[in-house]
mmCIF file of C-alpha atoms in Angstrom:
data_model
loop_
_atom_site.group_PDB
_atom_site.id
_atom_site.type_symbol
_atom_site.label_atom_id
_atom_site.label_comp_id
_atom_site.label_asym_id
_atom_site.label_seq_id
_atom_site.Cartn_x
_atom_site.Cartn_y
_atom_site.Cartn_z
ATOM 1 C CA UNK A 300 0.003 -0.003 -0.005
ATOM 2 C CA UNK A 301 1.403 3.381 -1.050
ATOM 3 C CA UNK A 302 2.432 5.836 1.648
ATOM 4 C CA UNK A 303 0.507 9.130 1.601
ATOM 5 C CA UNK A 304 2.240 12.064 3.288
ATOM 6 C CA UNK A 305 -1.065 13.736 4.087
ATOM 7 C CA UNK A 306 -2.171 10.705 6.065
ATOM 8 C CA UNK A 307 0.363 11.612 8.719
ATOM 9 C CA UNK A 308 -1.009 13.512 11.765
ATOM 10 C CA UNK A 309 -0.849 17.327 11.309
ATOM 11 C CA UNK A 310 1.629 17.752 14.165
ATOM 12 C CA UNK A 311 4.084 15.318 12.495
ATOM 13 C CA UNK A 312 3.675 17.110 9.164
ATOM 14 C CA UNK A 313 4.389 20.429 10.907
ATOM 15 C CA UNK A 314 7.549 18.967 12.403
ATOM 16 C CA UNK A 315 8.702 17.811 8.951
ATOM 17 C CA UNK A 316 7.965 21.226 7.432
ATOM 18 C CA UNK A 317 10.091 22.914 10.079
ATOM 19 C CA UNK A 318 12.893 20.398 9.546
ATOM 20 C CA UNK A 319 12.939 21.257 5.856
ATOM 21 C CA UNK A 320 12.295 25.007 5.935
ATOM 22 C CA UNK A 321 13.858 26.421 9.141
ATOM 23 C CA UNK A 322 17.010 28.499 8.967
ATOM 24 C CA UNK A 323 18.676 26.185 11.497
ATOM 25 C CA UNK A 324 18.292 23.157 9.253
ATOM 26 C CA UNK A 325 18.879 24.999 5.983
ATOM 27 C CA UNK A 326 22.293 26.248 7.154
ATOM 28 C CA UNK A 327 25.295 24.564 5.543
ATOM 29 C CA UNK A 328 28.771 24.786 7.080
ATOM 30 C CA UNK A 329 31.469 26.612 5.055
ATOM 31 C CA UNK A 330 33.904 24.725 2.845
ATOM 32 C CA UNK A 331 36.763 26.318 4.777
ATOM 33 C CA UNK A 332 37.378 28.864 7.540
ATOM 34 C CA UNK A 333 37.841 31.736 5.105
ATOM 35 C CA UNK A 334 34.305 31.608 3.712
ATOM 36 C CA UNK A 335 30.880 32.085 5.300
ATOM 37 C CA UNK A 336 28.295 29.403 5.837
ATOM 38 C CA UNK A 337 25.454 29.161 3.315
ATOM 39 C CA UNK A 338 21.756 28.345 3.281
ATOM 40 C CA UNK A 339 19.818 25.910 1.175
ATOM 41 C CA UNK A 340 16.054 25.972 1.530
ATOM 42 C CA UNK A 341 14.295 23.090 -0.189
ATOM 43 C CA UNK A 342 11.351 25.142 -1.447
ATOM 44 C CA UNK A 343 10.138 22.444 -3.832
ATOM 45 C CA UNK A 344 7.793 21.194 -1.116
ATOM 46 C CA UNK A 345 5.799 24.434 -1.518
ATOM 47 C CA UNK A 346 4.939 23.348 -5.062
ATOM 48 C CA UNK A 347 3.677 19.862 -4.154
ATOM 49 C CA UNK A 348 -0.032 20.676 -3.638
ATOM 50 C CA UNK A 349 -2.245 23.511 -2.464
ATOM 51 C CA UNK A 350 -2.727 21.907 0.946
ATOM 52 C CA UNK A 351 0.976 21.280 1.517
ATOM 53 C CA UNK A 352 1.722 24.808 0.278
ATOM 54 C CA UNK A 353 -0.539 26.407 2.865
ATOM 55 C CA UNK A 354 0.667 24.097 5.655
ATOM 56 C CA UNK A 355 4.388 24.451 4.938
ATOM 57 C CA UNK A 356 4.248 28.193 4.255
ATOM 58 C CA UNK A 357 3.628 28.770 7.955
ATOM 59 C CA UNK A 358 6.850 26.896 8.816
ATOM 60 C CA UNK A 359 8.877 29.082 6.430
ATOM 61 C CA UNK A 360 7.238 32.206 7.841
ATOM 62 C CA UNK A 361 8.425 31.274 11.327
ATOM 63 C CA UNK A 362 11.950 32.211 10.223
ATOM 64 C CA UNK A 363 13.109 35.735 11.019
ATOM 65 C CA UNK A 364 14.776 37.402 8.047
ATOM 66 C CA UNK A 365 16.537 40.760 7.814
ATOM 67 C CA UNK A 366 16.991 42.971 4.770
ATOM 68 C CA UNK A 367 20.092 45.169 4.451
ATOM 69 C CA UNK A 368 20.135 47.943 1.854
ATOM 70 C CA UNK A 369 23.014 50.241 0.938
ATOM 71 C CA UNK A 370 23.927 52.416 -2.061
ATOM 72 C CA UNK A 371 27.391 50.777 -2.313
ATOM 73 C CA UNK A 372 27.755 47.461 -4.128
ATOM 74 C CA UNK A 373 31.231 46.919 -2.628
ATOM 75 C CA UNK A 374 29.625 46.831 0.818
ATOM 76 C CA UNK A 375 27.909 43.575 -0.097
ATOM 77 C CA UNK A 376 31.273 41.933 -0.865
ATOM 78 C CA UNK A 377 32.684 43.332 2.388
ATOM 79 C CA UNK A 378 29.816 41.890 4.416
ATOM 80 C CA UNK A 379 30.200 38.441 2.853
ATOM 81 C CA UNK A 380 33.963 38.134 2.435
ATOM 82 C CA UNK A 381 35.397 40.140 5.314
ATOM 83 C CA UNK A 382 32.541 39.697 7.746
ATOM 84 C CA UNK A 383 31.850 36.097 6.677
ATOM 85 C CA UNK A 384 28.132 36.804 7.013
ATOM 86 C CA UNK A 385 26.012 34.183 5.195
ATOM 87 C CA UNK A 386 23.806 35.770 2.562
ATOM 88 C CA UNK A 387 20.496 34.089 1.715
ATOM 89 C CA UNK A 388 19.555 36.283 -1.260
ATOM 90 C CA UNK A 389 20.942 39.249 -3.133
ATOM 91 C CA UNK A 390 20.237 41.197 -6.305
ATOM 92 C CA UNK A 391 16.678 41.112 -7.711
ATOM 93 C CA UNK A 392 15.681 38.250 -5.417
ATOM 94 C CA UNK A 393 16.571 40.328 -2.346
ATOM 95 C CA UNK A 394 14.888 43.438 -3.750
ATOM 96 C CA UNK A 395 11.634 41.523 -4.275
ATOM 97 C CA UNK A 396 11.742 39.795 -0.887
ATOM 98 C CA UNK A 397 9.190 41.256 1.557
ATOM 99 C CA UNK A 398 8.993 38.664 4.344
ATOM 100 C CA UNK A 399 11.564 40.366 6.579
ATOM 101 C CA UNK A 400 11.158 41.534 10.176
ATOM 102 C CA UNK A 401 13.852 44.209 10.040
ATOM 103 C CA UNK A 402 14.996 46.497 7.245
ATOM 104 C CA UNK A 403 18.433 48.003 7.744
ATOM 105 C CA UNK A 404 19.030 51.071 5.583
ATOM 106 C CA UNK A 405 22.567 52.490 5.509
ATOM 107 C CA UNK A 406 23.781 55.506 3.551
ATOM 108 C CA UNK A 407 26.034 58.561 3.981
ATOM 109 C CA UNK A 408 24.811 62.092 4.551
ATOM 110 C CA UNK A 409 27.612 63.594 2.463
ATOM 111 C CA UNK A 410 27.175 61.366 -0.596
ATOM 112 C CA UNK A 411 24.419 62.264 -3.112
ATOM 113 C CA UNK A 412 21.984 59.408 -3.822
ATOM 114 C CA UNK A 413 23.160 57.291 -6.768
ATOM 115 C CA UNK A 414 19.683 56.135 -7.660
ATOM 116 C CA UNK A 415 20.697 52.494 -7.261
ATOM 117 C CA UNK A 416 20.413 50.479 -4.078
ATOM 118 C CA UNK A 417 21.844 47.058 -3.310
ATOM 119 C CA UNK A 418 20.114 44.684 -0.939
ATOM 120 C CA UNK A 419 20.793 41.344 0.722
ATOM 121 C CA UNK A 420 18.766 39.057 2.966
ATOM 122 C CA UNK A 421 20.257 37.420 6.054
ATOM 123 C CA UNK A 422 18.918 35.326 8.955
ATOM 124 C CA UNK A 423 18.478 36.709 12.451
ATOM 125 C CA UNK A 424 21.136 34.305 13.747
ATOM 126 C CA UNK A 425 23.717 36.112 11.581
ATOM 127 C CA UNK A 426 22.846 39.650 12.651
ATOM 128 C CA UNK A 427 25.540 39.690 15.372
ATOM 129 C CA UNK A 428 28.164 38.741 12.793
ATOM 130 C CA UNK A 429 27.047 41.700 10.676
ATOM 131 C CA UNK A 430 27.132 44.239 13.505
ATOM 132 C CA UNK A 431 30.472 42.845 14.748
ATOM 133 C CA UNK A 432 31.987 43.330 11.278
ATOM 134 C CA UNK A 433 30.654 46.896 11.161
ATOM 135 C CA UNK A 434 32.025 47.683 14.620
ATOM 136 C CA UNK A 435 35.492 46.383 13.710
ATOM 137 C CA UNK A 436 35.444 48.347 10.444
ATOM 138 C CA UNK A 437 34.713 51.563 12.319
ATOM 139 C CA UNK A 438 37.500 50.873 14.820
ATOM 140 C CA UNK A 439 39.931 50.113 12.014
ATOM 141 C CA UNK A 440 38.946 53.220 10.003
ATOM 142 C CA UNK A 441 38.449 55.903 12.604
ATOM 143 C CA UNK A 442 35.870 58.468 11.520
ATOM 144 C CA UNK A 443 33.793 56.081 9.399
ATOM 145 C CA UNK A 444 30.582 56.116 11.403
ATOM 146 C CA UNK A 445 30.209 59.914 11.714
ATOM 147 C CA UNK A 446 29.603 59.959 7.938
ATOM 148 C CA UNK A 447 26.922 57.243 8.016
ATOM 149 C CA UNK A 448 23.164 57.298 8.563
ATOM 150 C CA UNK A 449 21.347 54.236 9.841
ATOM 151 C CA UNK A 450 17.604 53.691 9.705
ATOM 152 C CA UNK A 451 16.010 50.555 11.199
ATOM 153 C CA UNK A 452 12.454 49.647 10.188
ATOM 154 C CA UNK A 453 10.790 46.981 12.309
ATOM 155 C CA UNK A 454 7.755 45.103 11.010
ATOM 156 C CA UNK A 455 5.745 41.943 11.277
ATOM 157 C CA UNK A 456 5.846 40.870 7.614
ATOM 158 C CA UNK A 457 2.746 38.686 7.914
ATOM 159 C CA UNK A 458 0.372 40.746 10.072
ATOM 160 C CA UNK A 459 1.485 44.410 9.846
ATOM 161 C CA UNK A 460 -0.730 45.513 12.741
ATOM 162 C CA UNK A 461 0.693 42.930 15.125
ATOM 163 C CA UNK A 462 3.242 44.055 17.704
ATOM 164 C CA UNK A 463 6.539 42.194 17.675
ATOM 165 C CA UNK A 464 7.210 40.580 21.081
ATOM 166 C CA UNK A 465 9.734 42.291 23.345
ATOM 167 C CA UNK A 466 12.211 39.376 23.256
ATOM 168 C CA UNK A 467 12.307 39.442 19.450
ATOM 169 C CA UNK A 468 12.516 43.247 19.333
ATOM 170 C CA UNK A 469 15.564 43.038 21.605
ATOM 171 C CA UNK A 470 17.241 40.393 19.444
ATOM 172 C CA UNK A 471 16.634 42.503 16.340
ATOM 173 C CA UNK A 472 17.688 45.882 17.759
ATOM 174 C CA UNK A 473 20.130 45.371 20.615
ATOM 175 C CA UNK A 474 23.062 44.265 18.359
ATOM 176 C CA UNK A 475 23.142 47.838 17.025
ATOM 177 C CA UNK A 476 24.220 49.060 20.442
ATOM 178 C CA UNK A 477 27.807 48.441 19.259
ATOM 179 C CA UNK A 478 27.330 50.813 16.284
ATOM 180 C CA UNK A 479 28.311 54.161 17.779
ATOM 181 C CA UNK A 480 28.934 57.791 16.751
ATOM 182 C CA UNK A 481 26.684 57.711 13.686
ATOM 183 C CA UNK A 482 25.737 60.907 11.853
ATOM 184 C CA UNK A 483 22.093 59.943 12.402
ATOM 185 C CA UNK A 484 20.178 56.958 13.726
ATOM 186 C CA UNK A 485 16.475 56.206 13.899
ATOM 187 C CA UNK A 486 14.102 53.294 14.580
ATOM 188 C CA UNK A 487 10.674 53.080 12.999
ATOM 189 C CA UNK A 488 7.617 50.852 12.749
ATOM 190 C CA UNK A 489 5.912 47.945 14.486
ATOM 191 C CA UNK A 490 5.274 49.637 17.821
ATOM 192 C CA UNK A 491 8.831 49.699 19.051
ATOM 193 C CA UNK A 492 8.822 49.333 22.797
ATOM 194 C CA UNK A 493 10.328 52.364 24.593
ATOM 195 C CA UNK A 494 12.293 50.118 26.976
ATOM 196 C CA UNK A 495 13.956 48.307 24.054
ATOM 197 C CA UNK A 496 14.805 51.515 22.203
ATOM 198 C CA UNK A 497 16.098 53.117 25.407
ATOM 199 C CA UNK A 498 18.406 50.145 26.143
ATOM 200 C CA UNK A 499 19.705 50.320 22.575
ATOM 201 C CA UNK A 500 20.471 54.022 22.642
ATOM 202 C CA UNK A 501 22.069 53.728 26.082
ATOM 203 C CA UNK A 502 24.474 51.128 24.730
ATOM 204 C CA UNK A 503 25.221 53.269 21.672
ATOM 205 C CA UNK A 504 26.056 56.180 23.961
ATOM 206 C CA UNK A 505 28.596 54.111 25.915
ATOM 207 C CA UNK A 506 32.067 54.838 24.446
ATOM 208 C CA UNK A 507 34.271 52.059 23.123
ATOM 209 C CA UNK A 508 37.060 51.068 25.529
ATOM 210 C CA UNK A 509 40.257 52.914 24.618
ATOM 211 C CA UNK A 510 43.270 50.960 23.304
ATOM 212 C CA UNK A 511 44.825 51.441 26.754
ATOM 213 C CA UNK A 512 41.764 49.963 28.432
ATOM 214 C CA UNK A 513 41.611 47.050 25.964
ATOM 215 C CA UNK A 514 45.228 46.150 26.650
ATOM 216 C CA UNK A 515 44.743 46.366 30.434
ATOM 217 C CA UNK A 516 41.640 44.125 30.248
ATOM 218 C CA UNK A 517 43.452 41.599 28.061
ATOM 219 C CA UNK A 518 46.451 41.566 30.391
ATOM 220 C CA UNK A 519 44.245 40.942 33.418
ATOM 221 C CA UNK A 520 42.551 38.048 31.580
ATOM 222 C CA UNK A 521 45.957 36.650 30.572
ATOM 223 C CA UNK A 522 47.083 36.746 34.209
ATOM 224 C CA UNK A 523 43.868 35.010 35.280
ATOM 225 C CA UNK A 524 44.563 32.341 32.684
ATOM 226 C CA UNK A 525 48.052 31.883 34.046
ATOM 227 C CA UNK A 526 46.667 31.339 37.550
ATOM 228 C CA UNK A 527 44.226 28.739 36.210
ATOM 229 C CA UNK A 528 47.064 27.061 34.326
ATOM 230 C CA UNK A 529 49.154 26.867 37.505
ATOM 231 C CA UNK A 530 46.227 25.305 39.360
ATOM 232 C CA UNK A 531 45.798 22.774 36.524
ATOM 233 C CA UNK A 532 42.356 24.068 35.517
ATOM 234 C CA UNK A 533 43.212 23.938 31.831
ATOM 235 C CA UNK A 534 39.704 24.563 30.472
ATOM 236 C CA UNK A 535 39.416 27.763 32.514
ATOM 237 C CA UNK A 536 42.903 28.826 31.452
ATOM 238 C CA UNK A 537 42.020 28.405 27.776
ATOM 239 C CA UNK A 538 38.775 30.322 28.232
ATOM 240 C CA UNK A 539 40.627 33.228 29.864
ATOM 241 C CA UNK A 540 43.153 33.325 27.009
ATOM 242 C CA UNK A 541 40.379 33.325 24.370
ATOM 243 C CA UNK A 542 38.663 36.186 26.211
ATOM 244 C CA UNK A 543 41.981 38.059 26.399
ATOM 245 C CA UNK A 544 42.305 37.786 22.621
ATOM 246 C CA UNK A 545 38.756 39.099 22.250
ATOM 247 C CA UNK A 546 39.533 42.066 24.520
ATOM 248 C CA UNK A 547 42.120 43.245 21.959
ATOM 249 C CA UNK A 548 39.778 42.560 19.042
ATOM 250 C CA UNK A 549 41.130 39.159 17.983
ATOM 251 C CA UNK A 550 38.498 36.480 17.370
ATOM 252 C CA UNK A 551 39.423 32.839 17.986
ATOM 253 C CA UNK A 552 37.288 30.258 16.211
ATOM 254 C CA UNK A 553 38.715 26.763 16.502
ATOM 255 C CA UNK A 554 42.116 26.841 14.822
ATOM 256 C CA UNK A 555 41.551 30.215 13.200
ATOM 257 C CA UNK A 556 42.446 33.605 14.604
ATOM 258 C CA UNK A 557 41.017 36.746 13.002
ATOM 259 C CA UNK A 558 42.805 39.986 13.823
ATOM 260 C CA UNK A 559 40.580 43.053 13.669
ATOM 261 C CA UNK A 560 40.844 46.790 14.280
ATOM 262 C CA UNK A 561 44.560 47.142 13.641
ATOM 263 C CA UNK A 562 44.046 50.795 12.834
ATOM 264 C CA UNK A 563 42.689 51.328 16.343
ATOM 265 C CA UNK A 564 46.118 50.608 17.819
ATOM 266 C CA UNK A 565 48.435 51.507 14.970
ATOM 267 C CA UNK A 566 50.973 54.314 15.298
ATOM 268 C CA UNK A 567 49.554 55.627 18.532
ATOM 269 C CA UNK A 568 51.558 56.211 21.705
ATOM 270 C CA UNK A 569 49.611 54.943 24.684
ATOM 271 C CA UNK A 570 48.833 57.652 27.245
ATOM 272 C CA UNK A 571 47.850 55.822 30.415
ATOM 273 C CA UNK A 572 48.163 52.592 32.328
ATOM 274 C CA UNK A 573 50.925 49.990 32.459
ATOM 275 C CA UNK A 574 51.614 50.421 28.738
ATOM 276 C CA UNK A 575 52.047 54.199 28.913
ATOM 277 C CA UNK A 576 54.536 55.556 26.407
ATOM 278 C CA UNK A 577 54.542 52.404 24.255
ATOM 279 C CA UNK A 578 53.341 52.177 20.695
ATOM 280 C CA UNK A 579 49.837 50.712 20.751
ATOM 281 C CA UNK A 580 50.353 48.277 17.877
ATOM 282 C CA UNK A 581 53.666 47.033 19.247
ATOM 283 C CA UNK A 582 52.201 46.512 22.721
ATOM 284 C CA UNK A 583 49.331 44.555 21.196
ATOM 285 C CA UNK A 584 51.689 42.353 19.154
ATOM 286 C CA UNK A 585 53.804 41.478 22.182
ATOM 287 C CA UNK A 586 50.689 40.660 24.202
ATOM 288 C CA UNK A 587 49.432 38.465 21.340
ATOM 289 C CA UNK A 588 52.721 36.560 21.334
ATOM 290 C CA UNK A 589 52.527 36.028 25.107
ATOM 291 C CA UNK A 590 48.995 34.712 24.767
ATOM 292 C CA UNK A 591 49.974 32.299 21.995
ATOM 293 C CA UNK A 592 52.892 31.009 24.106
ATOM 294 C CA UNK A 593 50.488 30.403 26.985
ATOM 295 C CA UNK A 594 47.896 28.691 24.754
ATOM 296 C CA UNK A 595 50.633 26.319 23.516
ATOM 297 C CA UNK A 596 51.687 25.616 27.085
ATOM 298 C CA UNK A 597 48.072 24.794 27.990
ATOM 299 C CA UNK A 598 47.796 22.350 25.109
ATOM 300 C CA UNK A 599 51.077 20.738 26.194
ATOM 301 C CA UNK A 600 49.748 20.274 29.732
ATOM 302 C CA UNK A 601 46.608 18.727 28.248
ATOM 303 C CA UNK A 602 48.816 16.496 26.037
ATOM 304 C CA UNK A 603 47.031 17.885 22.988
ATOM 305 C CA UNK A 604 50.228 17.712 20.949
ATOM 306 C CA UNK A 605 48.721 18.379 17.516
ATOM 307 C CA UNK A 606 46.965 21.562 18.694
ATOM 308 C CA UNK A 607 50.106 22.770 20.455
ATOM 309 C CA UNK A 608 52.163 22.174 17.328
ATOM 310 C CA UNK A 609 49.535 23.805 15.089
ATOM 311 C CA UNK A 610 49.331 27.047 17.109
ATOM 312 C CA UNK A 611 53.112 27.212 17.380
ATOM 313 C CA UNK A 612 53.804 26.567 13.704
ATOM 314 C CA UNK A 613 51.193 29.109 12.661
ATOM 315 C CA UNK A 614 52.748 31.852 14.775
ATOM 316 C CA UNK A 615 56.299 30.945 13.800
ATOM 317 C CA UNK A 616 55.489 30.983 10.118
ATOM 318 C CA UNK A 617 53.679 34.317 10.418
ATOM 319 C CA UNK A 618 56.720 35.674 12.238
ATOM 320 C CA UNK A 619 59.111 34.218 9.675
ATOM 321 C CA UNK A 620 57.139 35.702 6.758
ATOM 322 C CA UNK A 621 58.132 39.197 7.944
ATOM 323 C CA UNK A 622 61.760 38.235 7.306
ATOM 324 C CA UNK A 623 61.491 35.669 4.505
ATOM 325 C CA UNK A 624 58.253 35.988 2.522
ATOM 326 C CA UNK A 625 56.982 32.941 0.611
ATOM 327 C CA UNK A 626 59.266 30.490 2.390
ATOM 328 C CA UNK A 627 56.610 27.853 2.975
ATOM 329 C CA UNK A 628 55.699 26.303 6.301
ATOM 330 C CA UNK A 629 58.295 23.537 6.662
ATOM 331 C CA UNK A 630 60.151 23.753 9.961
ATOM 332 C CA UNK A 631 62.249 20.637 9.416
ATOM 333 C CA UNK A 632 64.754 21.863 6.811
ATOM 334 C CA UNK A 633 68.449 22.568 7.132
ATOM 335 C CA UNK A 634 68.907 24.979 10.056
ATOM 336 C CA UNK A 635 72.052 26.703 8.813
ATOM 337 C CA UNK A 636 70.452 27.277 5.425
ATOM 338 C CA UNK A 637 66.779 27.887 6.208
ATOM 339 C CA UNK A 638 66.829 29.532 9.675
ATOM 340 C CA UNK A 639 69.177 32.485 9.205
ATOM 341 C CA UNK A 640 66.197 34.754 9.863
ATOM 342 C CA UNK A 641 66.199 33.649 13.528
ATOM 343 C CA UNK A 642 69.591 35.253 14.022
ATOM 344 C CA UNK A 643 68.272 38.499 12.556
ATOM 345 C CA UNK A 644 65.172 38.445 14.746
ATOM 346 C CA UNK A 645 67.115 37.567 17.880
ATOM 347 C CA UNK A 646 69.566 40.383 17.244
ATOM 348 C CA UNK A 647 66.632 42.823 17.149
ATOM 349 C CA UNK A 648 65.170 41.297 20.293
ATOM 350 C CA UNK A 649 61.619 41.439 19.033
ATOM 351 C CA UNK A 650 59.308 40.076 20.205
ATOM 352 C CA UNK A 651 60.967 38.553 23.244
ATOM 353 C CA UNK A 652 58.303 35.866 24.056
ATOM 354 C CA UNK A 653 58.942 34.180 20.679
ATOM 355 C CA UNK A 654 61.642 32.074 22.362
ATOM 356 C CA UNK A 655 58.966 30.327 24.400
ATOM 357 C CA UNK A 656 56.895 29.699 21.294
ATOM 358 C CA UNK A 657 59.896 28.102 19.525
ATOM 359 C CA UNK A 658 60.632 25.915 22.524
ATOM 360 C CA UNK A 659 57.083 24.839 23.340
ATOM 361 C CA UNK A 660 56.388 24.037 19.676
ATOM 362 C CA UNK A 661 59.582 21.971 19.747
ATOM 363 C CA UNK A 662 58.241 20.010 22.723
ATOM 364 C CA UNK A 663 55.054 19.259 20.771
ATOM 365 C CA UNK A 664 57.140 18.129 17.786
ATOM 366 C CA UNK A 665 59.169 15.917 20.136
ATOM 367 C CA UNK A 666 56.015 14.263 21.462
ATOM 368 C CA UNK A 667 54.816 13.636 17.898
ATOM 369 C CA UNK A 668 58.134 12.209 16.702
ATOM 370 C CA UNK A 669 59.119 15.087 14.381
ATOM 371 C CA UNK A 670 62.714 15.052 15.556
ATOM 372 C CA UNK A 671 64.318 17.187 12.846
ATOM 373 C CA UNK A 672 61.653 19.809 13.459
ATOM 374 C CA UNK A 673 62.221 19.509 17.234
ATOM 375 C CA UNK A 674 65.975 20.023 16.752
ATOM 376 C CA UNK A 675 65.483 23.181 14.709
ATOM 377 C CA UNK A 676 62.876 24.653 17.031
ATOM 378 C CA UNK A 677 64.861 24.090 20.236
ATOM 379 C CA UNK A 678 67.979 25.413 18.509
ATOM 380 C CA UNK A 679 66.056 28.531 17.490
ATOM 381 C CA UNK A 680 64.711 28.861 21.039
ATOM 382 C CA UNK A 681 68.184 28.749 22.589
ATOM 383 C CA UNK A 682 69.375 31.440 20.181
ATOM 384 C CA UNK A 683 66.374 33.596 20.920
ATOM 385 C CA UNK A 684 66.403 33.017 24.684
ATOM 386 C CA UNK A 685 70.090 32.808 25.703
ATOM 387 C CA UNK A 686 69.290 33.400 29.396
ATOM 388 C CA UNK A 687 66.481 30.874 29.774
ATOM 389 C CA UNK A 688 68.009 28.121 31.895
ATOM 390 C CA UNK A 689 65.411 25.471 30.990
ATOM 391 C CA UNK A 690 65.849 26.023 27.247
ATOM 392 C CA UNK A 691 69.647 26.132 27.458
ATOM 393 C CA UNK A 692 69.801 22.940 29.575
ATOM 394 C CA UNK A 693 67.510 21.076 27.158
ATOM 395 C CA UNK A 694 69.551 22.217 24.161
ATOM 396 C CA UNK A 695 72.772 21.096 25.893
ATOM 397 C CA UNK A 696 71.210 17.701 26.599
ATOM 398 C CA UNK A 697 70.037 17.318 23.005
ATOM 399 C CA UNK A 698 73.479 18.176 21.644
ATOM 400 C CA UNK A 699 75.107 15.758 24.086
ATOM 401 C CA UNK A 700 72.782 12.972 22.982
ATOM 402 C CA UNK A 701 73.478 13.776 19.332
ATOM 403 C CA UNK A 702 77.250 13.644 19.936
ATOM 404 C CA UNK A 703 76.890 10.310 21.762
ATOM 405 C CA UNK A 704 74.813 8.883 18.929
ATOM 406 C CA UNK A 705 77.359 10.088 16.399
ATOM 407 C CA UNK A 706 80.266 8.474 18.307
ATOM 408 C CA UNK A 707 78.328 5.236 18.738
ATOM 409 C CA UNK A 708 77.633 5.130 15.005
ATOM 410 C CA UNK A 709 81.307 5.844 14.191
ATOM 411 C CA UNK A 710 82.538 2.932 16.308
ATOM 412 C CA UNK A 711 79.881 0.511 15.202
#
């Protein structure tokens, strides 16, 4: 006997519709860490029959979509590529789409209208990624937001007279609290609750922490992580280090680190706090290196050798690229030939914590059996950290073992 979908109880059919048509289930992970996720809605079910169309349409309408419109086409690429914000629709499809709860309109007061607007559609779950990207862009390019106008239009796309619940209003509007110092800002439509709008504008009026404050917060979090590491609470230590990165506008997502807002620190002498008188960008770089060294140490304590080696190699190769661009990522080559850059870096003494990264990455390579790589890394560490007794003693031991092995081989 043939199975008939409509013979299923209505509540089971509703569950199936939501499984097929919800944003959560339509989301597809990215192919790699440098690209955004994507969405694939199987809308063919809407064309099956009139009854299924009317039943499943409700499930699709339970999604909360957002429309973003701007007069600059390059902004769309920036949102997708730099912000890694998944885009559901763009171009004519986005222009024609009307089932959105929030319309975000961005333009500049000083730029005459071009007559052309560019729109995209995103899901509510990706709104924070959009506002985070905008915030970082403003920090990186000081003076951006004072030229921009932002208009938010709230609506229930299905019953225009219906008030949007407070919880949903907050989710739609509160992320814009991080978008500060705009030329103009306004919220319209759908009976916006005064308490929600007041909370939003209060957050917008709160200044961004200064570079000095960001560095102090990150340092305090690093120190808290060190205390957790010493007490063998490795999960807490790692969480503190990730939060310390975030405090200086560096996002950690798995094995990826995304560095934002470099212009916020660049070429500025810090005026207050424990970093007073230092260049902001240099102080941030040194703090980053210290955090990486501590993350590697945490992975070593957890015996997560692959993660320790990965974080170390990544930082070493980024460091090496400033001396020898396009030199690949192999750390196991001939030291005298391929590691001359270490001598140059050590002579400059910058950044000092790199010696710990060399050594701790070498320990991870040792645990994994990459002995040529271990040799090079510990040798680099002892050059970079000539006064570190632990590193020097280990290097002396390794050389002694190598000499013994050589003599044993020579005498059969």
